[in-house]
Amino acid sequence: MEQDRAKIISEIPPLDAKGNFKRKFEVKMRPLGPNPQQDGVEKAVFIDGKKLDFKIDVLRFLEAKQKGINFLIEEQRKIEREFIKSVSEALGRKVTTEEIKRATLEGWI
């Protein structure tokens, strides 16, 4: 009985500064097909167990890298803005880079 109570309490998400429950935030490697060695894997973000709909345009990134450091830095900024927008849309509120960094470490956003 005590173990059941402890399990239930441990599954309750923490509260944010406004008193709202935080959401589970996970970064996982996931296979792209039945055979990860052949099909490859991807790094994906999950919020409350649901995969975030976000992908980096690798070709665009590589083109920026070939053009030089200034283009690469600008492309990285664009990717960061797009990622923040995607996480914000998934949560239904605006988030910051710092919140995402903290969530990556703590597992809650």
PDB file of C-alpha atoms in Angstrom:
ATOM      1  CA  MET A   1       0.000   0.000   0.000  1.00  0.00           C
ATOM      2  CA  GLU A   2       2.794   2.414   0.933  1.00  0.00           C
ATOM      3  CA  GLN A   3       4.680   1.493  -2.266  1.00  0.00           C
ATOM      4  CA  ASP A   4       1.580   2.220  -4.358  1.00  0.00           C
ATOM      5  CA  ARG A   5       1.209   5.618  -2.699  1.00  0.00           C
ATOM      6  CA  ALA A   6       4.896   6.437  -3.285  1.00  0.00           C
ATOM      7  CA  LYS A   7       4.581   5.426  -6.955  1.00  0.00           C
ATOM      8  CA  ILE A   8       1.528   7.647  -7.453  1.00  0.00           C
ATOM      9  CA  ILE A   9       3.259  10.586  -5.792  1.00  0.00           C
ATOM     10  CA  SER A  10       6.395  10.107  -7.912  1.00  0.00           C
ATOM     11  CA  GLU A  11       4.272  10.166 -11.097  1.00  0.00           C
ATOM     12  CA  ILE A  12       2.691  13.531 -10.269  1.00  0.00           C
ATOM     13  CA  PRO A  13       4.491  16.196 -12.311  1.00  0.00           C
ATOM     14  CA  PRO A  14       6.042  19.152 -10.503  1.00  0.00           C
ATOM     15  CA  LEU A  15       4.406  22.584 -10.624  1.00  0.00           C
ATOM     16  CA  ASP A  16       5.730  25.628 -12.446  1.00  0.00           C
ATOM     17  CA  ALA A  17       5.941  29.138 -10.934  1.00  0.00           C
ATOM     18  CA  LYS A  18       2.275  29.794 -11.815  1.00  0.00           C
ATOM     19  CA  GLY A  19       1.054  26.596 -10.147  1.00  0.00           C
ATOM     20  CA  ASN A  20       0.463  24.670 -13.393  1.00  0.00           C
ATOM     21  CA  PHE A  21       1.660  21.100 -13.811  1.00  0.00           C
ATOM     22  CA  LYS A  22       4.843  20.788 -15.846  1.00  0.00           C
ATOM     23  CA  ARG A  23       4.936  18.431 -18.827  1.00  0.00           C
ATOM     24  CA  LYS A  24       7.343  15.524 -19.339  1.00  0.00           C
ATOM     25  CA  PHE A  25      10.225  16.473 -21.678  1.00  0.00           C
ATOM     26  CA  GLU A  26      12.509  13.785 -23.100  1.00  0.00           C
ATOM     27  CA  VAL A  27      15.219  13.629 -25.749  1.00  0.00           C
ATOM     28  CA  LYS A  28      15.547  10.088 -27.124  1.00  0.00           C
ATOM     29  CA  MET A  29      17.307   8.272 -29.910  1.00  0.00           C
ATOM     30  CA  ARG A  30      14.753   6.363 -31.948  1.00  0.00           C
ATOM     31  CA  PRO A  31      15.114   3.909 -34.840  1.00  0.00           C
ATOM     32  CA  LEU A  32      13.984   5.016 -38.300  1.00  0.00           C
ATOM     33  CA  GLY A  33      13.030   1.466 -39.275  1.00  0.00           C
ATOM     34  CA  PRO A  34      13.011  -2.140 -38.116  1.00  0.00           C
ATOM     35  CA  ASN A  35      16.799  -2.449 -38.466  1.00  0.00           C
ATOM     36  CA  PRO A  36      18.511   0.572 -36.846  1.00  0.00           C
ATOM     37  CA  GLN A  37      21.931  -0.452 -38.195  1.00  0.00           C
ATOM     38  CA  GLN A  38      20.655  -0.221 -41.772  1.00  0.00           C
ATOM     39  CA  ASP A  39      17.828   2.295 -41.415  1.00  0.00           C
ATOM     40  CA  GLY A  40      19.593   4.624 -38.988  1.00  0.00           C
ATOM     41  CA  VAL A  41      18.383   6.440 -35.916  1.00  0.00           C
ATOM     42  CA  GLU A  42      17.200   9.942 -35.171  1.00  0.00           C
ATOM     43  CA  LYS A  43      17.340  12.136 -32.117  1.00  0.00           C
ATOM     44  CA  ALA A  44      13.789  13.148 -31.240  1.00  0.00           C
ATOM     45  CA  VAL A  45      12.093  15.254 -28.572  1.00  0.00           C
ATOM     46  CA  PHE A  46       9.019  13.913 -26.793  1.00  0.00           C
ATOM     47  CA  ILE A  47       6.584  15.977 -24.750  1.00  0.00           C
ATOM     48  CA  ASP A  48       4.301  13.866 -22.561  1.00  0.00           C
ATOM     49  CA  GLY A  49       5.312  10.843 -24.649  1.00  0.00           C
ATOM     50  CA  LYS A  50       4.307  12.441 -27.968  1.00  0.00           C
ATOM     51  CA  LYS A  51       7.044  13.028 -30.564  1.00  0.00           C
ATOM     52  CA  LEU A  52       7.581  16.697 -31.321  1.00  0.00           C
ATOM     53  CA  ASP A  53       7.004  17.473 -35.007  1.00  0.00           C
ATOM     54  CA  PHE A  54      10.385  19.074 -35.717  1.00  0.00           C
ATOM     55  CA  LYS A  55      13.136  18.243 -38.172  1.00  0.00           C
ATOM     56  CA  ILE A  56      16.332  20.012 -39.138  1.00  0.00           C
ATOM     57  CA  ASP A  57      16.818  20.566 -42.860  1.00  0.00           C
ATOM     58  CA  VAL A  58      20.270  18.979 -43.056  1.00  0.00           C
ATOM     59  CA  LEU A  59      20.825  20.066 -46.661  1.00  0.00           C
ATOM     60  CA  ARG A  60      20.135  23.710 -45.768  1.00  0.00           C
ATOM     61  CA  PHE A  61      22.515  23.382 -42.798  1.00  0.00           C
ATOM     62  CA  LEU A  62      25.308  21.871 -44.934  1.00  0.00           C
ATOM     63  CA  GLU A  63      24.901  24.576 -47.585  1.00  0.00           C
ATOM     64  CA  ALA A  64      25.250  27.256 -44.906  1.00  0.00           C
ATOM     65  CA  LYS A  65      28.345  25.508 -43.569  1.00  0.00           C
ATOM     66  CA  GLN A  66      29.949  25.562 -47.037  1.00  0.00           C
ATOM     67  CA  LYS A  67      29.256  29.298 -47.411  1.00  0.00           C
ATOM     68  CA  GLY A  68      31.236  30.160 -44.296  1.00  0.00           C
ATOM     69  CA  ILE A  69      31.029  30.737 -40.581  1.00  0.00           C
ATOM     70  CA  ASN A  70      28.662  33.739 -40.749  1.00  0.00           C
ATOM     71  CA  PHE A  71      26.110  31.770 -42.768  1.00  0.00           C
ATOM     72  CA  LEU A  72      26.488  28.798 -40.425  1.00  0.00           C
ATOM     73  CA  ILE A  73      25.898  30.945 -37.335  1.00  0.00           C
ATOM     74  CA  GLU A  74      22.796  32.481 -38.913  1.00  0.00           C
ATOM     75  CA  GLU A  75      21.478  29.022 -39.849  1.00  0.00           C
ATOM     76  CA  GLN A  76      22.005  27.810 -36.278  1.00  0.00           C
ATOM     77  CA  ARG A  77      20.022  30.821 -35.007  1.00  0.00           C
ATOM     78  CA  LYS A  78      17.196  30.016 -37.439  1.00  0.00           C
ATOM     79  CA  ILE A  79      17.129  26.393 -36.273  1.00  0.00           C
ATOM     80  CA  GLU A  80      17.001  27.538 -32.635  1.00  0.00           C
ATOM     81  CA  ARG A  81      14.108  29.947 -33.343  1.00  0.00           C
ATOM     82  CA  GLU A  82      12.192  27.252 -35.253  1.00  0.00           C
ATOM     83  CA  PHE A  83      12.749  24.740 -32.433  1.00  0.00           C
ATOM     84  CA  ILE A  84      11.571  27.200 -29.767  1.00  0.00           C
ATOM     85  CA  LYS A  85       8.489  27.952 -31.888  1.00  0.00           C
ATOM     86  CA  SER A  86       7.747  24.229 -32.285  1.00  0.00           C
ATOM     87  CA  VAL A  87       8.070  23.526 -28.544  1.00  0.00           C
ATOM     88  CA  SER A  88       5.961  26.609 -27.758  1.00  0.00           C
ATOM     89  CA  GLU A  89       3.204  25.440 -30.113  1.00  0.00           C
ATOM     90  CA  ALA A  90       3.240  21.942 -28.600  1.00  0.00           C
ATOM     91  CA  LEU A  91       2.876  23.376 -25.093  1.00  0.00           C
ATOM     92  CA  GLY A  92       0.399  26.095 -26.033  1.00  0.00           C
ATOM     93  CA  ARG A  93       2.585  28.807 -24.490  1.00  0.00           C
ATOM     94  CA  LYS A  94       5.775  30.706 -25.238  1.00  0.00           C
ATOM     95  CA  VAL A  95       8.972  29.089 -23.957  1.00  0.00           C
ATOM     96  CA  THR A  96      12.554  30.319 -23.797  1.00  0.00           C
ATOM     97  CA  THR A  97      15.878  28.752 -24.660  1.00  0.00           C
ATOM     98  CA  GLU A  98      16.702  28.613 -20.946  1.00  0.00           C
ATOM     99  CA  GLU A  99      13.483  26.695 -20.189  1.00  0.00           C
ATOM    100  CA  ILE A 100      14.351  24.145 -22.871  1.00  0.00           C
ATOM    101  CA  LYS A 101      17.913  23.748 -21.564  1.00  0.00           C
ATOM    102  CA  ARG A 102      16.575  23.214 -18.031  1.00  0.00           C
ATOM    103  CA  ALA A 103      13.948  20.763 -19.300  1.00  0.00           C
ATOM    104  CA  THR A 104      16.628  18.733 -21.084  1.00  0.00           C
ATOM    105  CA  LEU A 105      18.431  18.304 -17.754  1.00  0.00           C
ATOM    106  CA  GLU A 106      15.409  17.948 -15.431  1.00  0.00           C
ATOM    107  CA  GLY A 107      12.959  16.144 -17.724  1.00  0.00           C
ATOM    108  CA  TRP A 108      10.093  18.610 -17.134  1.00  0.00           C
ATOM    109  CA  ILE A 109       8.970  21.780 -18.911  1.00  0.00           C
TER     110      ILE A 109
END
